[in-house]
């Protein structure tokens, strides 16, 4: 399995996703500031991977602390959480992970400093293992929804590289292929950062899953020609009413899917569901550097001085979403009710 990120004795190690697919190199972070930088600069990206990276960054910062008592350590801990929390605003997994580390710290506060450090490291590692297990469970739930044979379109990268392994949307595709389904993947290129052509195609080629890369503006034509039987994407945040924030361009795909009568599925762990955000209009959308749009591989593609927009995500209204696949089961409309129902159990259902 691809090691997207891992805790090691010498730091947190990441595969550098800005270098893929042409170079497979790894970056070792030895401070929480470096972890914050790799999240901000998209060396690591994808909502679940961002969440676990945040937890590991916090554990690393605490491990490196010179504080001798719980009070001093808490002050440093709060600062570390603030720095990590200011990296990327849309993926709610970041804030979910920070809150989980904060809860853990609260429960340990009176313990000796070395015990607090060890427990936070273990918590981050537990989150890593849980993420892979959640993706595999999501895969089992979602595989049954995939066609026995045919084309499945995905947007961005919601694969092993966006998680700790196996993937959410690509986990569903992997599980369907493992179950014997004959799936051909259409991977949207995903302008401007090219997660589809660089990362999704790289992962699926490694697994030998048949894949065709298309530029984003080809998706409608592929659907009209009958080449796409289902769509499955990931999510960065799902509001309580089922509105889905995901990579810019997802909304366009969902509207096209509706027009062509193609099911549009969202696969995401429960940590991506934000029941405190009532609907998509309240989801903060990250605006990224205009250079991601103006330049491709360092070459300028637009005239100097022209205005640029670069929202990293869009919101797909719940009415376009056929079902939301989580590790706890599959939710369908009305999502206000079905997502709340999934919130009840605490254990991952097999
Ligand atoms: O900007 P990115 O690359 O972090 O955006 C990633 C996505 O939009 C993914 O689809 C989403 O995080 C789900 S990943 C399992």
CSV table of C-alpha atoms and ligand atoms in Angstrom, one decimal:
chain,number,residue,atom,x,y,z
A,1,UNK,CA,0.0,0.0,0.0
A,2,UNK,CA,1.2,3.5,-0.8
A,3,UNK,CA,2.6,5.2,2.4
A,4,UNK,CA,1.1,8.7,2.1
A,5,UNK,CA,2.3,9.7,5.6
A,6,UNK,CA,3.8,7.8,8.5
A,7,UNK,CA,5.1,8.4,12.0
A,8,UNK,CA,8.8,7.5,12.4
A,9,UNK,CA,11.3,7.8,15.3
A,10,UNK,CA,12.9,10.7,13.3
A,11,UNK,CA,9.8,12.6,12.4
A,12,UNK,CA,6.7,12.5,10.2
A,13,UNK,CA,7.4,11.2,6.7
A,14,UNK,CA,5.3,12.3,3.7
A,15,UNK,CA,5.4,11.3,0.0
A,16,UNK,CA,5.8,14.6,-1.8
A,17,UNK,CA,2.6,14.9,-3.8
A,18,UNK,CA,3.8,18.1,-5.6
A,19,UNK,CA,6.5,15.9,-7.3
A,20,UNK,CA,4.3,13.1,-8.4
A,21,UNK,CA,3.9,11.4,-10.9
A,22,UNK,CA,7.4,11.9,-12.3
A,23,UNK,CA,9.4,11.7,-9.0
A,24,UNK,CA,8.6,9.5,-6.0
A,25,UNK,CA,10.4,11.3,-3.2
A,26,UNK,CA,9.8,11.6,0.5
A,27,UNK,CA,9.9,14.6,2.9
A,28,UNK,CA,10.8,14.1,6.6
A,29,UNK,CA,9.4,16.8,8.9
A,30,UNK,CA,11.1,17.2,12.3
A,31,UNK,CA,9.0,20.1,13.7
A,32,UNK,CA,5.3,21.0,13.8
A,33,UNK,CA,6.1,24.1,11.8
A,34,UNK,CA,7.4,21.9,8.9
A,35,UNK,CA,4.2,19.8,9.1
A,36,UNK,CA,2.1,23.0,8.9
A,37,UNK,CA,4.1,24.0,5.8
A,38,UNK,CA,3.7,20.7,4.0
A,39,UNK,CA,-0.1,20.8,4.6
A,40,UNK,CA,-0.3,24.4,3.4
A,41,UNK,CA,1.9,23.7,0.3
A,42,UNK,CA,0.0,20.5,-0.6
A,43,UNK,CA,2.9,18.2,-0.2
A,44,UNK,CA,0.2,16.3,1.6
A,45,UNK,CA,-3.4,17.0,0.7
A,46,UNK,CA,-6.9,15.4,0.8
A,47,UNK,CA,-9.2,15.9,3.8
A,48,UNK,CA,-8.5,12.6,5.7
A,49,UNK,CA,-4.7,12.9,5.1
A,50,UNK,CA,-4.8,16.5,6.2
A,51,UNK,CA,-6.5,15.5,9.5
A,52,UNK,CA,-4.1,12.7,10.4
A,53,UNK,CA,-1.1,14.9,9.4
A,54,UNK,CA,-2.4,17.6,11.7
A,55,UNK,CA,-2.6,15.1,14.6
A,56,UNK,CA,0.9,13.9,13.8
A,57,UNK,CA,2.2,17.5,13.6
A,58,UNK,CA,0.7,18.2,17.0
A,59,UNK,CA,2.2,15.0,18.5
A,60,UNK,CA,5.6,16.0,17.0
A,61,UNK,CA,5.4,19.5,18.4
A,62,UNK,CA,4.6,18.1,21.9
A,63,UNK,CA,7.3,15.5,21.6
A,64,UNK,CA,9.9,18.2,20.9
A,65,UNK,CA,8.7,20.5,23.7
A,66,UNK,CA,11.1,21.4,26.5
A,67,UNK,CA,8.3,22.1,28.9
A,68,UNK,CA,8.7,20.5,32.4
A,69,UNK,CA,5.2,20.6,33.7
A,70,UNK,CA,1.7,20.2,32.3
A,71,UNK,CA,0.8,23.9,32.5
A,72,UNK,CA,3.7,25.0,30.3
A,73,UNK,CA,3.2,22.1,28.0
A,74,UNK,CA,-0.5,23.1,27.6
A,75,UNK,CA,0.5,26.7,26.6
A,76,UNK,CA,2.8,25.2,23.9
A,77,UNK,CA,0.1,22.7,22.8
A,78,UNK,CA,-2.5,25.5,22.3
A,79,UNK,CA,0.0,27.4,20.2
A,80,UNK,CA,0.8,24.4,18.1
A,81,UNK,CA,-2.9,23.7,17.5
A,82,UNK,CA,-3.4,27.3,16.4
A,83,UNK,CA,-0.6,27.1,13.9
A,84,UNK,CA,-1.7,23.8,12.5
A,85,UNK,CA,-5.4,25.0,12.4
A,86,UNK,CA,-4.5,28.0,10.3
A,87,UNK,CA,-3.2,25.9,7.3
A,88,UNK,CA,-6.3,25.0,5.2
A,89,UNK,CA,-9.8,26.1,6.1
A,90,UNK,CA,-12.2,23.9,4.2
A,91,UNK,CA,-11.4,20.3,5.1
A,92,UNK,CA,-13.2,19.8,8.4
A,93,UNK,CA,-11.0,16.7,9.1
A,94,UNK,CA,-8.3,19.2,10.1
A,95,UNK,CA,-10.5,20.7,12.9
A,96,UNK,CA,-11.9,17.3,13.8
A,97,UNK,CA,-8.3,16.0,14.4
A,98,UNK,CA,-7.3,19.0,16.4
A,99,UNK,CA,-10.3,18.7,18.6
A,100,UNK,CA,-9.6,15.0,19.2
A,101,UNK,CA,-6.0,15.8,20.2
A,102,UNK,CA,-7.3,18.6,22.5
A,103,UNK,CA,-9.8,16.2,24.1
A,104,UNK,CA,-7.0,13.7,24.7
A,105,UNK,CA,-4.8,16.3,26.2
A,106,UNK,CA,-7.6,17.4,28.6
A,107,UNK,CA,-8.0,13.9,29.8
A,108,UNK,CA,-4.2,13.5,30.5
A,109,UNK,CA,-3.5,17.0,31.8
A,110,UNK,CA,-2.6,15.9,35.4
A,111,UNK,CA,-0.2,13.1,34.2
A,112,UNK,CA,3.6,13.5,34.0
A,113,UNK,CA,4.9,15.2,30.8
A,114,UNK,CA,6.5,12.1,29.3
A,115,UNK,CA,3.2,10.2,29.7
A,116,UNK,CA,1.3,13.0,28.0
A,117,UNK,CA,3.8,13.0,25.1
A,118,UNK,CA,3.6,9.3,24.6
A,119,UNK,CA,-0.2,9.2,24.8
A,120,UNK,CA,-0.5,11.9,22.1
A,121,UNK,CA,1.9,10.1,19.8
A,122,UNK,CA,-0.2,6.9,20.2
A,123,UNK,CA,-3.4,8.8,19.6
A,124,UNK,CA,-2.1,10.2,16.3
A,125,UNK,CA,-0.9,6.7,15.2
A,126,UNK,CA,-4.4,5.3,16.2
A,127,UNK,CA,-6.0,7.8,13.9
A,128,UNK,CA,-3.8,6.7,11.1
A,129,UNK,CA,-4.8,3.0,11.5
A,130,UNK,CA,-8.5,4.0,12.0
A,131,UNK,CA,-8.5,5.9,8.7
A,132,UNK,CA,-7.3,2.9,6.7
A,133,UNK,CA,-10.0,0.7,8.4
A,134,UNK,CA,-12.7,3.3,7.7
A,135,UNK,CA,-11.7,3.4,4.0
A,136,UNK,CA,-11.9,-0.3,3.8
A,137,UNK,CA,-15.3,-0.4,5.4
A,138,UNK,CA,-16.4,2.4,3.0
A,139,UNK,CA,-15.2,0.3,0.1
A,140,UNK,CA,-17.3,-2.6,1.2
A,141,UNK,CA,-20.4,-0.5,1.5
A,142,UNK,CA,-19.8,1.4,-1.7
A,143,UNK,CA,-18.7,-1.5,-3.9
A,144,UNK,CA,-22.3,-2.8,-4.1
A,145,UNK,CA,-23.3,0.5,-5.7
A,146,UNK,CA,-20.8,0.3,-8.5
A,147,UNK,CA,-21.9,-1.1,-11.9
A,148,UNK,CA,-20.9,-4.8,-12.6
A,149,UNK,CA,-19.1,-3.4,-15.6
A,150,UNK,CA,-18.6,0.0,-17.2
A,151,UNK,CA,-17.2,3.5,-16.7
A,152,UNK,CA,-16.9,5.2,-13.3
A,153,UNK,CA,-15.8,8.9,-13.3
A,154,UNK,CA,-14.0,10.5,-10.5
A,155,UNK,CA,-12.8,14.1,-9.9
A,156,UNK,CA,-9.6,15.2,-8.1
A,157,UNK,CA,-7.9,12.5,-6.0
A,158,UNK,CA,-9.8,10.8,-3.2
A,159,UNK,CA,-7.4,7.9,-3.1
A,160,UNK,CA,-4.7,6.4,-1.0
A,161,UNK,CA,-2.8,9.6,-1.4
A,162,UNK,CA,-5.6,11.7,0.0
A,163,UNK,CA,-5.9,9.4,3.1
A,164,UNK,CA,-3.6,7.1,5.1
A,165,UNK,CA,-4.2,4.3,2.6
A,166,UNK,CA,-6.8,2.7,0.2
A,167,UNK,CA,-8.8,5.9,-0.3
A,168,UNK,CA,-12.4,7.0,-0.1
A,169,UNK,CA,-13.8,7.3,-3.6
A,170,UNK,CA,-10.9,5.2,-5.0
A,171,UNK,CA,-11.4,2.8,-2.1
A,172,UNK,CA,-14.9,2.2,-3.3
A,173,UNK,CA,-13.5,1.6,-6.8
A,174,UNK,CA,-10.7,-0.7,-5.5
A,175,UNK,CA,-13.3,-2.7,-3.5
A,176,UNK,CA,-15.5,-3.1,-6.5
A,177,UNK,CA,-12.6,-4.3,-8.6
A,178,UNK,CA,-11.5,-6.7,-5.8
A,179,UNK,CA,-15.1,-8.0,-5.9
A,180,UNK,CA,-14.7,-8.8,-9.6
A,181,UNK,CA,-16.4,-5.8,-11.2
A,182,UNK,CA,-15.0,-4.7,-14.5
A,183,UNK,CA,-14.6,-1.0,-14.0
A,184,UNK,CA,-12.9,1.5,-16.3
A,185,UNK,CA,-12.1,4.7,-14.5
A,186,UNK,CA,-12.4,8.2,-16.1
A,187,UNK,CA,-10.1,10.5,-14.1
A,188,UNK,CA,-10.8,14.2,-14.5
A,189,UNK,CA,-7.6,16.0,-14.8
A,190,UNK,CA,-8.7,18.5,-12.2
A,191,UNK,CA,-7.4,22.0,-13.0
A,192,UNK,CA,-5.7,23.9,-11.6
A,193,UNK,CA,-3.6,21.6,-9.4
A,194,UNK,CA,-4.0,18.4,-11.5
A,195,UNK,CA,-4.7,16.0,-8.7
A,196,UNK,CA,-6.7,13.8,-11.2
A,197,UNK,CA,-4.1,13.4,-13.9
A,198,UNK,CA,-1.0,13.5,-11.6
A,199,UNK,CA,-2.2,11.5,-8.5
A,200,UNK,CA,-5.4,9.5,-9.3
A,201,UNK,CA,-3.9,8.2,-12.6
A,202,UNK,CA,-0.6,7.4,-10.8
A,203,UNK,CA,-2.3,5.4,-8.1
A,204,UNK,CA,-4.6,3.5,-10.4
A,205,UNK,CA,-1.8,2.6,-12.8
A,206,UNK,CA,0.2,1.2,-9.9
A,207,UNK,CA,-2.8,-1.0,-9.1
A,208,UNK,CA,-3.4,-2.0,-12.7
A,209,UNK,CA,-7.0,-0.6,-12.7
A,210,UNK,CA,-7.9,0.5,-16.3
A,211,UNK,CA,-7.9,4.4,-16.3
A,212,UNK,CA,-8.4,7.1,-18.9
A,213,UNK,CA,-7.5,10.7,-18.0
A,214,UNK,CA,-9.7,13.4,-19.5
A,215,UNK,CA,-9.5,17.1,-19.2
A,216,UNK,CA,-12.3,18.5,-17.1
A,217,UNK,CA,-14.2,20.0,-20.0
A,218,UNK,CA,-14.5,16.5,-21.6
A,219,UNK,CA,-16.7,15.0,-18.8
A,220,UNK,CA,-20.0,16.1,-20.3
A,221,UNK,CA,-19.2,14.6,-23.7
A,222,UNK,CA,-18.1,11.3,-22.1
A,223,UNK,CA,-21.5,11.2,-20.2
A,224,UNK,CA,-23.5,12.0,-23.3
A,225,UNK,CA,-21.7,9.2,-25.2
A,226,UNK,CA,-22.8,6.7,-22.5
A,227,UNK,CA,-19.3,5.9,-21.3
A,228,UNK,CA,-20.0,6.8,-17.7
A,229,UNK,CA,-22.2,4.6,-15.6
A,230,UNK,CA,-21.5,6.1,-12.2
A,231,UNK,CA,-19.6,8.9,-10.5
A,232,UNK,CA,-17.9,8.7,-7.2
A,233,UNK,CA,-16.0,11.5,-5.5
A,234,UNK,CA,-14.6,12.4,-2.1
A,235,UNK,CA,-15.5,15.4,0.1
A,236,UNK,CA,-13.8,18.0,2.2
A,237,UNK,CA,-16.8,18.8,4.3
A,238,UNK,CA,-20.4,17.6,4.3
A,239,UNK,CA,-23.0,19.9,5.9
A,240,UNK,CA,-25.8,18.6,8.1
A,241,UNK,CA,-28.3,18.9,5.1
A,242,UNK,CA,-26.0,16.8,2.8
A,243,UNK,CA,-24.5,19.7,0.8
A,244,UNK,CA,-21.0,18.6,-0.2
A,245,UNK,CA,-17.8,20.7,-0.4
A,246,UNK,CA,-15.2,19.1,-2.6
A,247,UNK,CA,-12.6,20.0,-5.2
A,248,UNK,CA,-13.6,22.8,-7.5
A,249,UNK,CA,-15.3,21.3,-10.5
A,250,UNK,CA,-17.3,18.7,-8.5
A,251,UNK,CA,-20.5,20.8,-8.8
A,252,UNK,CA,-20.2,20.9,-12.6
A,253,UNK,CA,-19.8,17.1,-12.7
A,254,UNK,CA,-22.9,16.6,-10.4
A,255,UNK,CA,-25.1,18.8,-12.5
A,256,UNK,CA,-24.0,17.0,-15.6
A,257,UNK,CA,-24.7,13.7,-13.9
A,258,UNK,CA,-28.2,14.8,-13.1
A,259,UNK,CA,-28.8,15.8,-16.8
A,260,UNK,CA,-27.6,12.4,-18.0
A,261,UNK,CA,-29.4,10.3,-15.3
A,262,UNK,CA,-26.1,9.0,-13.9
A,263,UNK,CA,-25.8,8.2,-10.1
A,264,UNK,CA,-23.5,10.7,-8.3
A,265,UNK,CA,-22.0,9.2,-5.1
A,266,UNK,CA,-19.9,10.8,-2.4
A,267,UNK,CA,-17.6,8.7,-0.3
A,268,UNK,CA,-16.2,10.2,2.9
A,269,UNK,CA,-15.4,9.1,6.5
A,270,UNK,CA,-17.7,10.2,9.3
A,271,UNK,CA,-15.0,12.8,10.3
A,272,UNK,CA,-15.8,14.7,7.1
A,273,UNK,CA,-19.5,15.2,8.2
A,274,UNK,CA,-19.9,18.5,10.0
A,275,UNK,CA,-23.3,18.4,11.7
A,276,UNK,CA,-22.5,21.8,13.2
A,277,UNK,CA,-22.6,23.4,9.8
A,278,UNK,CA,-26.3,23.5,8.7
A,279,UNK,CA,-25.8,23.9,5.0
A,280,UNK,CA,-23.2,24.4,2.3
A,281,UNK,CA,-23.5,28.2,2.3
A,282,UNK,CA,-21.7,28.2,5.7
A,283,UNK,CA,-18.7,26.2,4.6
A,284,UNK,CA,-15.6,28.3,4.3
A,285,UNK,CA,-14.0,28.0,0.9
A,286,UNK,CA,-10.2,28.2,0.6
A,287,UNK,CA,-8.9,30.7,-1.9
A,288,UNK,CA,-5.5,29.7,-3.2
A,289,UNK,CA,-2.6,31.5,-4.9
A,290,UNK,CA,-3.5,32.8,-8.4
A,291,UNK,CA,-0.2,31.4,-9.7
A,292,UNK,CA,-1.8,27.9,-9.6
A,293,UNK,CA,-4.1,29.2,-12.4
A,294,UNK,CA,-1.7,31.4,-14.2
A,295,UNK,CA,1.2,29.0,-14.5
A,296,UNK,CA,1.5,25.3,-15.6
A,297,UNK,CA,4.7,23.6,-14.7
A,298,UNK,CA,6.3,27.0,-14.2
A,299,UNK,CA,5.2,28.4,-17.6
A,300,UNK,CA,2.9,31.5,-17.7
A,301,UNK,CA,-0.4,30.8,-19.5
A,302,UNK,CA,-2.2,34.1,-19.1
A,303,UNK,CA,-1.3,37.7,-19.8
A,304,UNK,CA,0.2,39.8,-17.1
A,305,UNK,CA,-2.3,41.7,-14.9
A,306,UNK,CA,-5.5,39.8,-15.8
A,307,UNK,CA,-7.8,39.1,-12.9
A,308,UNK,CA,-7.8,35.5,-11.6
A,309,UNK,CA,-10.1,33.5,-9.4
A,310,UNK,CA,-8.9,30.4,-7.6
A,311,UNK,CA,-11.4,28.9,-5.2
A,312,UNK,CA,-10.0,25.5,-4.2
A,313,UNK,CA,-13.5,24.0,-3.6
A,314,UNK,CA,-17.1,24.3,-4.6
A,315,UNK,CA,-20.4,23.1,-2.9
A,316,UNK,CA,-22.6,20.6,-4.5
A,317,UNK,CA,-26.2,20.9,-3.2
A,318,UNK,CA,-27.6,17.7,-1.6
A,319,UNK,CA,-30.3,17.4,-4.3
A,320,UNK,CA,-27.6,16.2,-6.8
A,321,UNK,CA,-26.2,13.6,-4.4
A,322,UNK,CA,-27.5,10.1,-4.9
A,323,UNK,CA,-26.0,8.7,-1.7
A,324,UNK,CA,-23.2,9.4,0.8
A,325,UNK,CA,-21.0,6.4,1.5
A,326,UNK,CA,-19.4,6.3,4.9
A,327,UNK,CA,-17.7,3.7,7.0
A,328,UNK,CA,-20.9,3.5,9.1
A,329,UNK,CA,-23.1,2.8,6.1
A,330,UNK,CA,-24.8,4.5,3.2
A,331,UNK,CA,-26.9,7.7,3.8
A,332,UNK,CA,-29.6,8.8,1.4
A,333,UNK,CA,-32.0,11.8,1.2
A,334,UNK,CA,-33.3,13.3,3.4
A,335,UNK,CA,-29.8,13.8,4.7
A,336,UNK,CA,-30.7,15.9,7.7
A,337,UNK,CA,-32.2,12.6,9.1
A,338,UNK,CA,-29.9,10.0,7.6
A,339,UNK,CA,-26.7,11.7,8.6
A,340,UNK,CA,-27.9,12.2,12.1
A,341,UNK,CA,-28.9,8.5,12.3
A,342,UNK,CA,-25.3,7.6,11.3
A,343,UNK,CA,-24.0,9.8,14.1
A,344,UNK,CA,-25.6,7.6,16.7
A,345,UNK,CA,-23.3,4.5,16.7
A,346,UNK,CA,-19.7,4.9,17.8
A,347,UNK,CA,-18.2,1.7,16.4
A,348,UNK,CA,-17.2,1.1,12.8
A,349,UNK,CA,-19.8,-1.3,11.3
A,350,UNK,CA,-18.3,-4.1,9.3
B,1,LIG,O1,-7.0,20.6,-2.4
B,1,LIG,P1,-7.0,19.1,-2.1
B,1,LIG,O2,-6.1,18.3,-3.1
B,1,LIG,O3,-6.6,18.8,-0.7
B,1,LIG,O4,-8.5,18.6,-2.3
B,1,LIG,C1,-8.8,17.3,-2.2
B,1,LIG,C2,-10.2,17.0,-2.5
B,1,LIG,O5,-11.0,17.8,-2.8
B,1,LIG,C3,-10.6,15.6,-2.2
B,1,LIG,O6,-11.6,15.2,-3.1
B,1,LIG,C4,-11.2,15.5,-0.8
B,1,LIG,O7,-10.3,16.0,0.1
B,1,LIG,C5,-11.5,14.1,-0.4
B,1,LIG,S1,-10.0,13.1,-0.2
B,1,LIG,C6,-10.5,11.6,0.3
